Amino acid sequence: MSSSEGASTGGPTSGSTTGSSGNAGTTLLNSNSSHDHPSQIITRPRLQELVREVDPTEQLDEEVEELLLIMADDFIDSTMNAACLLAKHRHVSTVEVKDVQLHLERNWNMWIPGFGTDELRPYRRATATEAHKQRMALIRKTLKKY
């Protein structure tokens, strides 16, 4: 176990994950306390189960399992840190589902169906300016010549 593994789920996830969904975040952290490493959200048996769902004949090397577990913990840690920052930006002391949803949607292009509300609107890029449209038309016209 590397030194970053033990600290990866400490911090803001331990007490501030409650919100509109009750104690789901805290329950998730406490439910794995009897497995290999209490600080890991995803355990080796759960990772192996996920791999079997994708391909029942696939076996992961021990090093690959360890790397995937570390990456999963780091992903969860960074997501929760970002969600905490969003909650802080909203001037509230609890992380809500919409904070996690916003981070996942904007930074990872992920939408988890069935959680929260449809309050978040799809992220849209700003409309192109008229000058940009003219430049693009000129480029297309030039490319057609060749």
Tab-separated table of C-alpha atoms in Angstrom:
chain	number	residue	atom	x	y	z
A	1	MET	CA	0.000	0.000	0.000
A	2	SER	CA	1.436	3.360	-0.975
A	3	SER	CA	1.476	6.370	1.315
A	4	SER	CA	-1.067	8.219	-0.838
A	5	GLU	CA	-3.561	5.381	-0.534
A	6	GLY	CA	-4.284	5.786	3.160
A	7	ALA	CA	-4.830	9.530	2.925
A	8	SER	CA	-6.778	9.522	-0.306
A	9	THR	CA	-10.223	9.231	1.269
A	10	GLY	CA	-9.644	11.220	4.429
A	11	GLY	CA	-10.203	14.944	4.211
A	12	PRO	CA	-13.520	16.387	3.217
A	13	THR	CA	-15.314	13.107	2.543
A	14	SER	CA	-15.367	11.921	6.122
A	15	GLY	CA	-17.910	14.296	7.602
A	16	SER	CA	-19.257	16.550	4.890
A	17	THR	CA	-20.845	14.103	2.484
A	18	THR	CA	-24.303	14.312	3.943
A	19	GLY	CA	-26.839	16.432	2.206
A	20	SER	CA	-30.181	16.027	0.551
A	21	SER	CA	-29.606	12.293	0.248
A	22	GLY	CA	-29.260	11.713	3.991
A	23	ASN	CA	-26.236	9.808	5.264
A	24	ALA	CA	-25.482	7.959	2.030
A	25	GLY	CA	-21.888	9.227	1.801
A	26	THR	CA	-21.067	8.416	5.398
A	27	THR	CA	-22.696	4.996	5.140
A	28	LEU	CA	-20.608	4.253	2.056
A	29	LEU	CA	-17.397	5.023	3.919
A	30	ASN	CA	-18.332	2.931	6.948
A	31	SER	CA	-19.672	-0.071	5.015
A	32	ASN	CA	-16.217	-1.227	3.903
A	33	SER	CA	-14.528	-1.194	7.297
A	34	SER	CA	-14.258	-4.995	7.491
A	35	HIS	CA	-12.360	-5.413	4.189
A	36	ASP	CA	-8.667	-5.226	3.249
A	37	HIS	CA	-8.147	-1.490	3.779
A	38	PRO	CA	-10.819	0.486	5.649
A	39	SER	CA	-9.852	3.676	3.791
A	40	GLN	CA	-10.642	2.193	0.370
A	41	ILE	CA	-14.062	2.828	-1.089
A	42	ILE	CA	-13.736	0.044	-3.669
A	43	THR	CA	-12.251	-3.186	-2.342
A	44	ARG	CA	-10.433	-5.955	-4.192
A	45	PRO	CA	-13.439	-8.315	-4.100
A	46	ARG	CA	-15.710	-5.598	-5.495
A	47	LEU	CA	-13.182	-4.758	-8.232
A	48	GLN	CA	-12.956	-8.441	-9.179
A	49	GLU	CA	-16.763	-8.613	-9.258
A	50	LEU	CA	-16.894	-5.610	-11.607
A	51	VAL	CA	-14.308	-7.223	-13.894
A	52	ARG	CA	-16.337	-10.463	-13.961
A	53	GLU	CA	-19.429	-8.463	-14.989
A	54	VAL	CA	-17.534	-7.143	-18.008
A	55	ASP	CA	-15.735	-10.370	-18.926
A	56	PRO	CA	-16.154	-13.522	-16.813
A	57	THR	CA	-12.907	-15.025	-18.136
A	58	GLU	CA	-10.684	-12.001	-17.398
A	59	GLN	CA	-8.186	-12.124	-14.526
A	60	LEU	CA	-6.286	-9.021	-13.413
A	61	ASP	CA	-2.682	-9.104	-12.237
A	62	GLU	CA	-2.168	-8.076	-8.630
A	63	GLU	CA	-0.264	-4.949	-9.700
A	64	VAL	CA	-3.091	-3.955	-12.046
A	65	GLU	CA	-5.659	-4.434	-9.266
A	66	GLU	CA	-3.577	-2.291	-6.934
A	67	LEU	CA	-3.226	0.446	-9.553
A	68	LEU	CA	-6.961	0.424	-10.325
A	69	LEU	CA	-7.794	0.631	-6.614
A	70	ILE	CA	-5.453	3.593	-6.186
A	71	MET	CA	-6.879	5.308	-9.276
A	72	ALA	CA	-10.447	4.771	-8.047
A	73	ASP	CA	-9.596	6.193	-4.620
A	74	ASP	CA	-7.875	9.188	-6.221
A	75	PHE	CA	-10.855	9.796	-8.518
A	76	ILE	CA	-13.286	9.675	-5.599
A	77	ASP	CA	-11.044	11.918	-3.527
A	78	SER	CA	-10.683	14.538	-6.265
A	79	THR	CA	-14.420	14.419	-6.995
A	80	MET	CA	-15.292	14.954	-3.352
A	81	ASN	CA	-12.752	17.768	-3.009
A	82	ALA	CA	-14.289	19.516	-6.014
A	83	ALA	CA	-17.798	18.921	-4.666
A	84	CYS	CA	-16.746	20.426	-1.327
A	85	LEU	CA	-15.413	23.488	-3.135
A	86	LEU	CA	-18.711	23.839	-5.004
A	87	ALA	CA	-20.653	23.587	-1.736
A	88	LYS	CA	-18.359	26.181	-0.188
A	89	HIS	CA	-18.952	28.408	-3.219
A	90	ARG	CA	-22.704	28.122	-2.571
A	91	HIS	CA	-22.040	29.181	1.051
A	92	VAL	CA	-23.371	25.971	2.583
A	93	SER	CA	-21.674	23.529	4.901
A	94	THR	CA	-22.999	20.305	3.361
A	95	VAL	CA	-22.183	18.636	0.064
A	96	GLU	CA	-25.282	17.784	-1.915
A	97	VAL	CA	-25.843	15.488	-4.869
A	98	LYS	CA	-25.979	18.463	-7.221
A	99	ASP	CA	-22.409	19.422	-6.250
A	100	VAL	CA	-21.085	16.003	-7.229
A	101	GLN	CA	-23.266	15.946	-10.363
A	102	LEU	CA	-22.018	19.323	-11.480
A	103	HIS	CA	-18.374	18.335	-11.090
A	104	LEU	CA	-18.822	14.998	-12.884
A	105	GLU	CA	-20.795	16.547	-15.715
A	106	ARG	CA	-18.518	19.510	-16.333
A	107	ASN	CA	-15.134	17.879	-15.799
A	108	TRP	CA	-15.684	14.255	-16.788
A	109	ASN	CA	-18.716	14.499	-19.081
A	110	MET	CA	-20.469	11.956	-16.847
A	111	TRP	CA	-24.131	11.952	-15.894
A	112	ILE	CA	-25.326	9.473	-13.275
A	113	PRO	CA	-29.041	8.843	-13.892
A	114	GLY	CA	-31.436	8.426	-11.000
A	115	PHE	CA	-29.723	10.753	-8.526
A	116	GLY	CA	-30.868	14.249	-7.665
A	117	THR	CA	-33.025	16.264	-9.964
A	118	ASP	CA	-32.833	17.543	-13.489
A	119	GLU	CA	-32.080	20.944	-12.014
A	120	LEU	CA	-28.697	21.028	-13.761
A	121	ARG	CA	-28.918	22.107	-17.358
A	122	PRO	CA	-26.677	20.548	-19.977
A	123	TYR	CA	-23.419	22.417	-20.378
A	124	ARG	CA	-23.441	24.448	-23.545
A	125	ARG	CA	-20.640	26.326	-25.165
A	126	ALA	CA	-21.099	30.017	-25.781
A	127	THR	CA	-22.503	30.802	-29.186
A	128	ALA	CA	-19.973	31.765	-31.813
A	129	THR	CA	-19.571	35.464	-32.476
A	130	GLU	CA	-20.326	36.940	-35.883
A	131	ALA	CA	-16.618	37.602	-36.486
A	132	HIS	CA	-15.831	33.941	-35.784
A	133	LYS	CA	-18.554	32.796	-38.182
A	134	GLN	CA	-17.119	35.038	-40.911
A	135	ARG	CA	-13.588	33.673	-40.370
A	136	MET	CA	-14.861	30.093	-40.507
A	137	ALA	CA	-16.788	30.820	-43.723
A	138	LEU	CA	-13.637	32.270	-45.276
A	139	ILE	CA	-11.631	29.193	-44.243
A	140	ARG	CA	-14.253	26.834	-45.700
A	141	LYS	CA	-14.329	28.854	-48.927
A	142	THR	CA	-10.533	28.693	-49.180
A	143	LEU	CA	-10.485	24.952	-48.534
A	144	LYS	CA	-13.066	24.329	-51.288
A	145	LYS	CA	-10.685	25.831	-53.859
A	146	TYR	CA	-8.144	23.075	-53.222
